[in-house]
GROMACS .gro file of C-alpha atoms in nm:
model
  293
    1UNK     CA    1   0.012   0.015   0.020
    2UNK     CA    2   0.283   0.229   0.030
    3UNK     CA    3   0.482   0.150  -0.258
    4UNK     CA    4   0.122   0.262  -0.460
    5UNK     CA    5   0.056   0.543  -0.222
    6UNK     CA    6   0.390   0.682  -0.311
    7UNK     CA    7   0.430   0.623  -0.672
    8UNK     CA    8   0.057   0.769  -0.724
    9UNK     CA    9   0.219   1.065  -0.492
   10UNK     CA   10   0.552   1.127  -0.744
   11UNK     CA   11   0.296   1.124  -1.093
   12UNK     CA   12   0.084   1.319  -0.936
   13UNK     CA   13   0.338   1.561  -0.890
   14UNK     CA   14   0.468   1.522  -1.188
   15UNK     CA   15   0.181   1.614  -1.361
   16UNK     CA   16   0.096   1.903  -1.161
   17UNK     CA   17   0.466   2.033  -1.250
   18UNK     CA   18   0.527   2.058  -0.929
   19UNK     CA   19   0.831   1.844  -0.904
   20UNK     CA   20   1.005   1.687  -0.693
   21UNK     CA   21   1.376   1.833  -0.721
   22UNK     CA   22   1.333   1.905  -0.331
   23UNK     CA   23   1.435   1.587  -0.097
   24UNK     CA   24   1.258   1.755   0.184
   25UNK     CA   25   0.927   1.775  -0.062
   26UNK     CA   26   1.016   1.428  -0.163
   27UNK     CA   27   1.053   1.338   0.209
   28UNK     CA   28   0.726   1.512   0.301
   29UNK     CA   29   0.534   1.349   0.086
   30UNK     CA   30   0.674   1.002   0.249
   31UNK     CA   31   0.569   1.073   0.533
   32UNK     CA   32   0.212   1.191   0.483
   33UNK     CA   33   0.137   0.846   0.281
   34UNK     CA   34   0.285   0.678   0.587
   35UNK     CA   35   0.001   0.910   0.770
   36UNK     CA   36  -0.321   0.779   0.530
   37UNK     CA   37  -0.176   0.413   0.591
   38UNK     CA   38  -0.215   0.480   0.989
   39UNK     CA   39  -0.524   0.604   0.998
   40UNK     CA   40  -0.689   0.324   0.731
   41UNK     CA   41  -0.629   0.150   1.035
   42UNK     CA   42  -0.879   0.195   1.408
   43UNK     CA   43  -0.813   0.146   1.684
   44UNK     CA   44  -1.098  -0.170   1.704
   45UNK     CA   45  -0.941  -0.312   1.403
   46UNK     CA   46  -0.583  -0.332   1.582
   47UNK     CA   47  -0.732  -0.525   1.896
   48UNK     CA   48  -0.881  -0.767   1.697
   49UNK     CA   49  -0.582  -0.811   1.526
   50UNK     CA   50  -0.402  -0.853   1.808
   51UNK     CA   51  -0.622  -1.095   1.957
   52UNK     CA   52  -0.664  -1.290   1.615
   53UNK     CA   53  -0.231  -1.354   1.653
   54UNK     CA   54  -0.300  -1.546   1.957
   55UNK     CA   55  -0.440  -1.841   1.714
   56UNK     CA   56  -0.253  -1.684   1.367
   57UNK     CA   57   0.084  -1.678   1.559
   58UNK     CA   58   0.112  -1.336   1.336
   59UNK     CA   59   0.402  -1.068   1.431
   60UNK     CA   60   0.251  -0.774   1.331
   61UNK     CA   61  -0.001  -0.714   1.624
   62UNK     CA   62   0.289  -0.686   1.869
   63UNK     CA   63   0.361  -0.349   1.745
   64UNK     CA   64   0.038  -0.197   1.858
   65UNK     CA   65   0.090  -0.256   2.165
   66UNK     CA   66   0.307   0.058   2.356
   67UNK     CA   67   0.647  -0.165   2.414
   68UNK     CA   68   0.806   0.085   2.686
   69UNK     CA   69   0.402   0.123   2.870
   70UNK     CA   70   0.211  -0.168   2.894
   71UNK     CA   71   0.034  -0.190   3.167
   72UNK     CA   72  -0.156  -0.541   3.311
   73UNK     CA   73  -0.462  -0.641   3.500
   74UNK     CA   74  -0.495  -0.973   3.431
   75UNK     CA   75  -0.332  -1.068   3.775
   76UNK     CA   76  -0.259  -1.417   3.642
   77UNK     CA   77   0.005  -1.238   3.387
   78UNK     CA   78   0.296  -1.009   3.467
   79UNK     CA   79   0.351  -0.670   3.344
   80UNK     CA   80   0.467  -0.578   3.038
   81UNK     CA   81   0.549  -0.734   2.725
   82UNK     CA   82   0.747  -0.966   2.877
   83UNK     CA   83   0.446  -1.070   3.094
   84UNK     CA   84   0.203  -1.108   2.732
   85UNK     CA   85   0.545  -1.316   2.584
   86UNK     CA   86   0.561  -1.496   2.889
   87UNK     CA   87   0.239  -1.628   2.901
   88UNK     CA   88   0.208  -1.681   2.560
   89UNK     CA   89   0.489  -1.904   2.545
   90UNK     CA   90   0.372  -2.123   2.806
   91UNK     CA   91   0.051  -2.189   2.559
   92UNK     CA   92   0.076  -2.609   2.439
   93UNK     CA   93   0.161  -2.518   2.042
   94UNK     CA   94  -0.123  -2.455   1.795
   95UNK     CA   95  -0.337  -2.484   2.070
   96UNK     CA   96  -0.500  -2.111   2.133
   97UNK     CA   97  -0.779  -1.975   1.959
   98UNK     CA   98  -0.953  -1.628   1.903
   99UNK     CA   99  -1.290  -1.548   1.800
  100UNK     CA  100  -1.386  -1.176   1.866
  101UNK     CA  101  -1.777  -1.159   1.824
  102UNK     CA  102  -1.859  -0.807   1.917
  103UNK     CA  103  -1.631  -0.547   1.879
  104UNK     CA  104  -1.638  -0.170   2.028
  105UNK     CA  105  -1.501   0.131   2.072
  106UNK     CA  106  -1.530   0.422   2.336
  107UNK     CA  107  -1.269   0.729   2.275
  108UNK     CA  108  -0.952   0.556   2.394
  109UNK     CA  109  -1.121   0.251   2.494
  110UNK     CA  110  -1.180  -0.013   2.266
  111UNK     CA  111  -1.332  -0.368   2.445
  112UNK     CA  112  -1.449  -0.686   2.355
  113UNK     CA  113  -1.623  -1.000   2.381
  114UNK     CA  114  -1.389  -1.304   2.288
  115UNK     CA  115  -1.446  -1.662   2.204
  116UNK     CA  116  -1.129  -1.766   2.332
  117UNK     CA  117  -0.953  -2.136   2.327
  118UNK     CA  118  -0.712  -2.032   2.559
  119UNK     CA  119  -0.575  -2.290   2.832
  120UNK     CA  120  -0.929  -2.442   2.751
  121UNK     CA  121  -1.225  -2.333   2.644
  122UNK     CA  122  -1.327  -2.004   2.741
  123UNK     CA  123  -1.570  -1.651   2.693
  124UNK     CA  124  -1.343  -1.323   2.762
  125UNK     CA  125  -1.447  -0.985   2.767
  126UNK     CA  126  -1.115  -0.751   2.677
  127UNK     CA  127  -1.089  -0.376   2.724
  128UNK     CA  128  -0.742  -0.191   2.623
  129UNK     CA  129  -0.649   0.167   2.688
  130UNK     CA  130  -0.489   0.358   2.360
  131UNK     CA  131  -0.243   0.661   2.370
  132UNK     CA  132  -0.089   0.746   2.055
  133UNK     CA  133  -0.229   0.450   1.841
  134UNK     CA  134  -0.054   0.212   2.070
  135UNK     CA  135  -0.194  -0.068   2.325
  136UNK     CA  136  -0.109   0.075   2.704
  137UNK     CA  137  -0.297  -0.081   2.937
  138UNK     CA  138  -0.537  -0.408   2.943
  139UNK     CA  139  -0.787  -0.544   3.119
  140UNK     CA  140  -1.028  -0.838   3.111
  141UNK     CA  141  -1.245  -1.097   3.245
  142UNK     CA  142  -1.306  -1.460   3.164
  143UNK     CA  143  -1.497  -1.762   3.238
  144UNK     CA  144  -1.492  -2.096   3.133
  145UNK     CA  145  -1.774  -2.207   2.822
  146UNK     CA  146  -2.091  -2.343   2.958
  147UNK     CA  147  -2.420  -2.540   2.795
  148UNK     CA  148  -2.675  -2.312   2.698
  149UNK     CA  149  -2.897  -2.120   2.961
  150UNK     CA  150  -3.268  -2.212   3.039
  151UNK     CA  151  -3.373  -2.011   2.721
  152UNK     CA  152  -3.151  -2.186   2.548
  153UNK     CA  153  -2.919  -1.907   2.489
  154UNK     CA  154  -2.528  -1.899   2.480
  155UNK     CA  155  -2.260  -1.707   2.591
  156UNK     CA  156  -2.185  -1.518   2.275
  157UNK     CA  157  -2.541  -1.502   2.019
  158UNK     CA  158  -2.741  -1.278   2.016
  159UNK     CA  159  -2.774  -0.917   1.850
  160UNK     CA  160  -2.434  -0.785   1.737
  161UNK     CA  161  -2.498  -0.457   1.494
  162UNK     CA  162  -2.421  -0.137   1.647
  163UNK     CA  163  -2.650   0.131   1.603
  164UNK     CA  164  -2.766   0.454   1.764
  165UNK     CA  165  -2.436   0.534   1.786
  166UNK     CA  166  -2.563   0.925   1.849
  167UNK     CA  167  -2.725   0.797   2.155
  168UNK     CA  168  -2.370   0.645   2.304
  169UNK     CA  169  -2.426   0.884   2.627
  170UNK     CA  170  -2.743   0.842   2.675
  171UNK     CA  171  -2.743   0.517   2.686
  172UNK     CA  172  -2.442   0.484   2.924
  173UNK     CA  173  -2.656   0.657   3.159
  174UNK     CA  174  -2.939   0.459   3.092
  175UNK     CA  175  -2.717   0.157   3.168
  176UNK     CA  176  -2.562   0.309   3.497
  177UNK     CA  177  -2.824   0.380   3.667
  178UNK     CA  178  -2.977   0.033   3.632
  179UNK     CA  179  -2.646  -0.127   3.789
  180UNK     CA  180  -2.639   0.177   4.026
  181UNK     CA  181  -3.014   0.179   4.178
  182UNK     CA  182  -3.047  -0.239   4.090
  183UNK     CA  183  -2.773  -0.386   4.150
  184UNK     CA  184  -2.575  -0.180   4.365
  185UNK     CA  185  -2.852  -0.014   4.558
  186UNK     CA  186  -3.123  -0.279   4.570
  187UNK     CA  187  -3.358  -0.090   4.446
  188UNK     CA  188  -3.575  -0.354   4.269
  189UNK     CA  189  -3.920  -0.130   4.228
  190UNK     CA  190  -3.685   0.079   3.937
  191UNK     CA  191  -3.663  -0.268   3.741
  192UNK     CA  192  -3.913  -0.201   3.456
  193UNK     CA  193  -3.805   0.156   3.462
  194UNK     CA  194  -3.451   0.024   3.281
  195UNK     CA  195  -3.541  -0.292   3.174
  196UNK     CA  196  -3.814  -0.387   2.936
  197UNK     CA  197  -3.988  -0.669   3.042
  198UNK     CA  198  -4.125  -0.798   2.698
  199UNK     CA  199  -3.818  -0.816   2.579
  200UNK     CA  200  -3.491  -0.860   2.776
  201UNK     CA  201  -3.281  -1.162   2.652
  202UNK     CA  202  -3.046  -1.353   2.926
  203UNK     CA  203  -2.754  -1.474   2.811
  204UNK     CA  204  -2.592  -1.559   3.197
  205UNK     CA  205  -2.569  -1.915   3.151
  206UNK     CA  206  -2.820  -2.000   3.453
  207UNK     CA  207  -3.113  -1.769   3.418
  208UNK     CA  208  -3.380  -1.756   3.207
  209UNK     CA  209  -3.501  -1.472   2.960
  210UNK     CA  210  -3.714  -1.178   3.085
  211UNK     CA  211  -3.789  -1.045   3.407
  212UNK     CA  212  -3.979  -1.374   3.576
  213UNK     CA  213  -3.645  -1.571   3.489
  214UNK     CA  214  -3.453  -1.274   3.686
  215UNK     CA  215  -3.657  -1.311   3.933
  216UNK     CA  216  -3.635  -1.684   3.988
  217UNK     CA  217  -3.290  -1.648   3.984
  218UNK     CA  218  -3.305  -1.366   4.241
  219UNK     CA  219  -3.517  -1.573   4.472
  220UNK     CA  220  -3.310  -1.920   4.435
  221UNK     CA  221  -3.040  -1.693   4.554
  222UNK     CA  222  -3.213  -1.568   4.837
  223UNK     CA  223  -3.354  -1.940   4.994
  224UNK     CA  224  -2.989  -2.094   4.950
  225UNK     CA  225  -2.802  -1.778   5.113
  226UNK     CA  226  -2.593  -1.673   4.855
  227UNK     CA  227  -2.511  -1.296   4.779
  228UNK     CA  228  -2.473  -1.101   4.442
  229UNK     CA  229  -2.390  -0.752   4.574
  230UNK     CA  230  -2.185  -0.508   4.370
  231UNK     CA  231  -2.015  -0.314   4.545
  232UNK     CA  232  -1.836  -0.030   4.281
  233UNK     CA  233  -1.887   0.045   3.944
  234UNK     CA  234  -1.514   0.120   3.827
  235UNK     CA  235  -1.580   0.191   3.450
  236UNK     CA  236  -1.870   0.249   3.215
  237UNK     CA  237  -1.800   0.246   2.838
  238UNK     CA  238  -1.970   0.242   2.485
  239UNK     CA  239  -2.080   0.234   2.162
  240UNK     CA  240  -2.448   0.299   2.034
  241UNK     CA  241  -2.690   0.075   2.179
  242UNK     CA  242  -2.383  -0.144   2.360
  243UNK     CA  243  -2.206  -0.028   2.709
  244UNK     CA  244  -2.029  -0.245   2.921
  245UNK     CA  245  -1.976  -0.205   3.249
  246UNK     CA  246  -1.658  -0.338   3.477
  247UNK     CA  247  -1.800  -0.387   3.853
  248UNK     CA  248  -1.628  -0.491   4.189
  249UNK     CA  249  -1.881  -0.650   4.439
  250UNK     CA  250  -1.945  -1.021   4.649
  251UNK     CA  251  -2.111  -1.362   4.459
  252UNK     CA  252  -2.191  -1.649   4.574
  253UNK     CA  253  -2.061  -1.734   4.906
  254UNK     CA  254  -1.906  -1.451   4.929
  255UNK     CA  255  -1.626  -1.394   4.714
  256UNK     CA  256  -1.458  -1.112   4.621
  257UNK     CA  257  -1.532  -1.089   4.253
  258UNK     CA  258  -1.592  -0.891   3.930
  259UNK     CA  259  -1.833  -0.880   3.727
  260UNK     CA  260  -1.827  -0.727   3.375
  261UNK     CA  261  -2.150  -0.723   3.199
  262UNK     CA  262  -2.247  -0.559   2.874
  263UNK     CA  263  -2.610  -0.504   2.788
  264UNK     CA  264  -2.833  -0.390   2.464
  265UNK     CA  265  -2.997  -0.059   2.490
  266UNK     CA  266  -3.285  -0.009   2.279
  267UNK     CA  267  -3.561   0.247   2.316
  268UNK     CA  268  -3.426   0.349   2.587
  269UNK     CA  269  -3.431   0.029   2.798
  270UNK     CA  270  -3.181  -0.303   2.813
  271UNK     CA  271  -3.346  -0.564   2.607
  272UNK     CA  272  -3.031  -0.791   2.635
  273UNK     CA  273  -2.717  -0.905   2.862
  274UNK     CA  274  -2.408  -1.113   2.862
  275UNK     CA  275  -2.223  -1.145   3.161
  276UNK     CA  276  -1.868  -1.284   3.312
  277UNK     CA  277  -1.761  -1.306   3.673
  278UNK     CA  278  -1.479  -1.367   3.742
  279UNK     CA  279  -1.305  -1.433   4.123
  280UNK     CA  280  -0.998  -1.185   4.235
  281UNK     CA  281  -0.742  -1.388   4.343
  282UNK     CA  282  -0.552  -1.273   4.711
  283UNK     CA  283  -0.334  -1.064   4.656
  284UNK     CA  284  -0.038  -1.249   4.738
  285UNK     CA  285  -0.111  -1.492   4.410
  286UNK     CA  286  -0.097  -1.179   4.200
  287UNK     CA  287   0.169  -1.165   3.939
  288UNK     CA  288   0.134  -0.772   3.880
  289UNK     CA  289   0.090  -0.518   4.101
  290UNK     CA  290  -0.150  -0.299   3.882
  291UNK     CA  291  -0.508  -0.439   4.070
  292UNK     CA  292  -0.789  -0.618   3.848
  293UNK     CA  293  -0.957  -0.229   3.818
   0.00000   0.00000   0.00000
C-alpha cells in the first residue's frame, strides 16, 4: 500500500508540474503517505488483529502495543510485554483460538467480547486503552464456556450490530442507572424503568429470559444463602446501543469478584444482557501489582 501511495504521489506531482527536485518535499510526501496508511487502521481493528494473532501467530499486531508502557490488569499475567510473551510461550503449540464476536470503541478504549480456546475453552471480555495509537493498558474477565441457559441462549449469540451511535452517552447513563440503582443499591422497584419486560434476552448461563427469569434467579440466591452484591462500578464504556460495565463486589458465598456486564439498549431500555463473573485472587497470588481495575 505504501508503495502504491508513494508512486501515485510521485506521478501526481510530475503531472501538476510541482516536481520532486527538493528532497525535503519528497520526504514530506512519504511522511504524509505513511500517516494516511496509519489512519486506515482503527484502534478497534488493531485490537481484533492482536487477539487473532494469539491463534495465527502473526507478528505485526504485537507492534500495536507500546513496548515501554503496557500496564496489565490480568492478575495471572506479569506486567509489560515480558508478561504477555511469557503467557504465550506457556501455551501448548497451535492450541490457541480467538474469535472476536463483538468489538466496540469508546474514545481511547476498545472493548471486545471473544470466544477463546486459551488454556481451555473460555468466554472473555477484554478492554484496551490506547495512547497515540498504541495499546498501553489492558483489563479482562474470563470464564469457562458453559452449556446454553434455560432459554437456550449461549454466552456469545444474540445481536451484534451497532446502531444509535448518536445515543451512546444517553445509553451509558441508562445502564449506569440500572447497575447503580438496582444491582448496587437494590432498588428492585425500578427494574421496569430500566429493563423492557417484554424483550429482555438473557445470556447468563443460569438465568432464563425476561423479568421472570431474573426474579427466579434472585429467589434461588435468597433461599440458598447466596449473594450478588455490587460494591463499586469502576468503568462504564459504550458504543451506540451496547454498554459494558466493570464492577467489583461479592458473589455466591461472598467471594470477591469482578462483574463485567454487557447490555444492549433499545428505545431507552435494556433488552439484552451478557456477563462474565470472575473471582479476584488473593493479593499474594498476583503476578503484577496493578490491581484488577
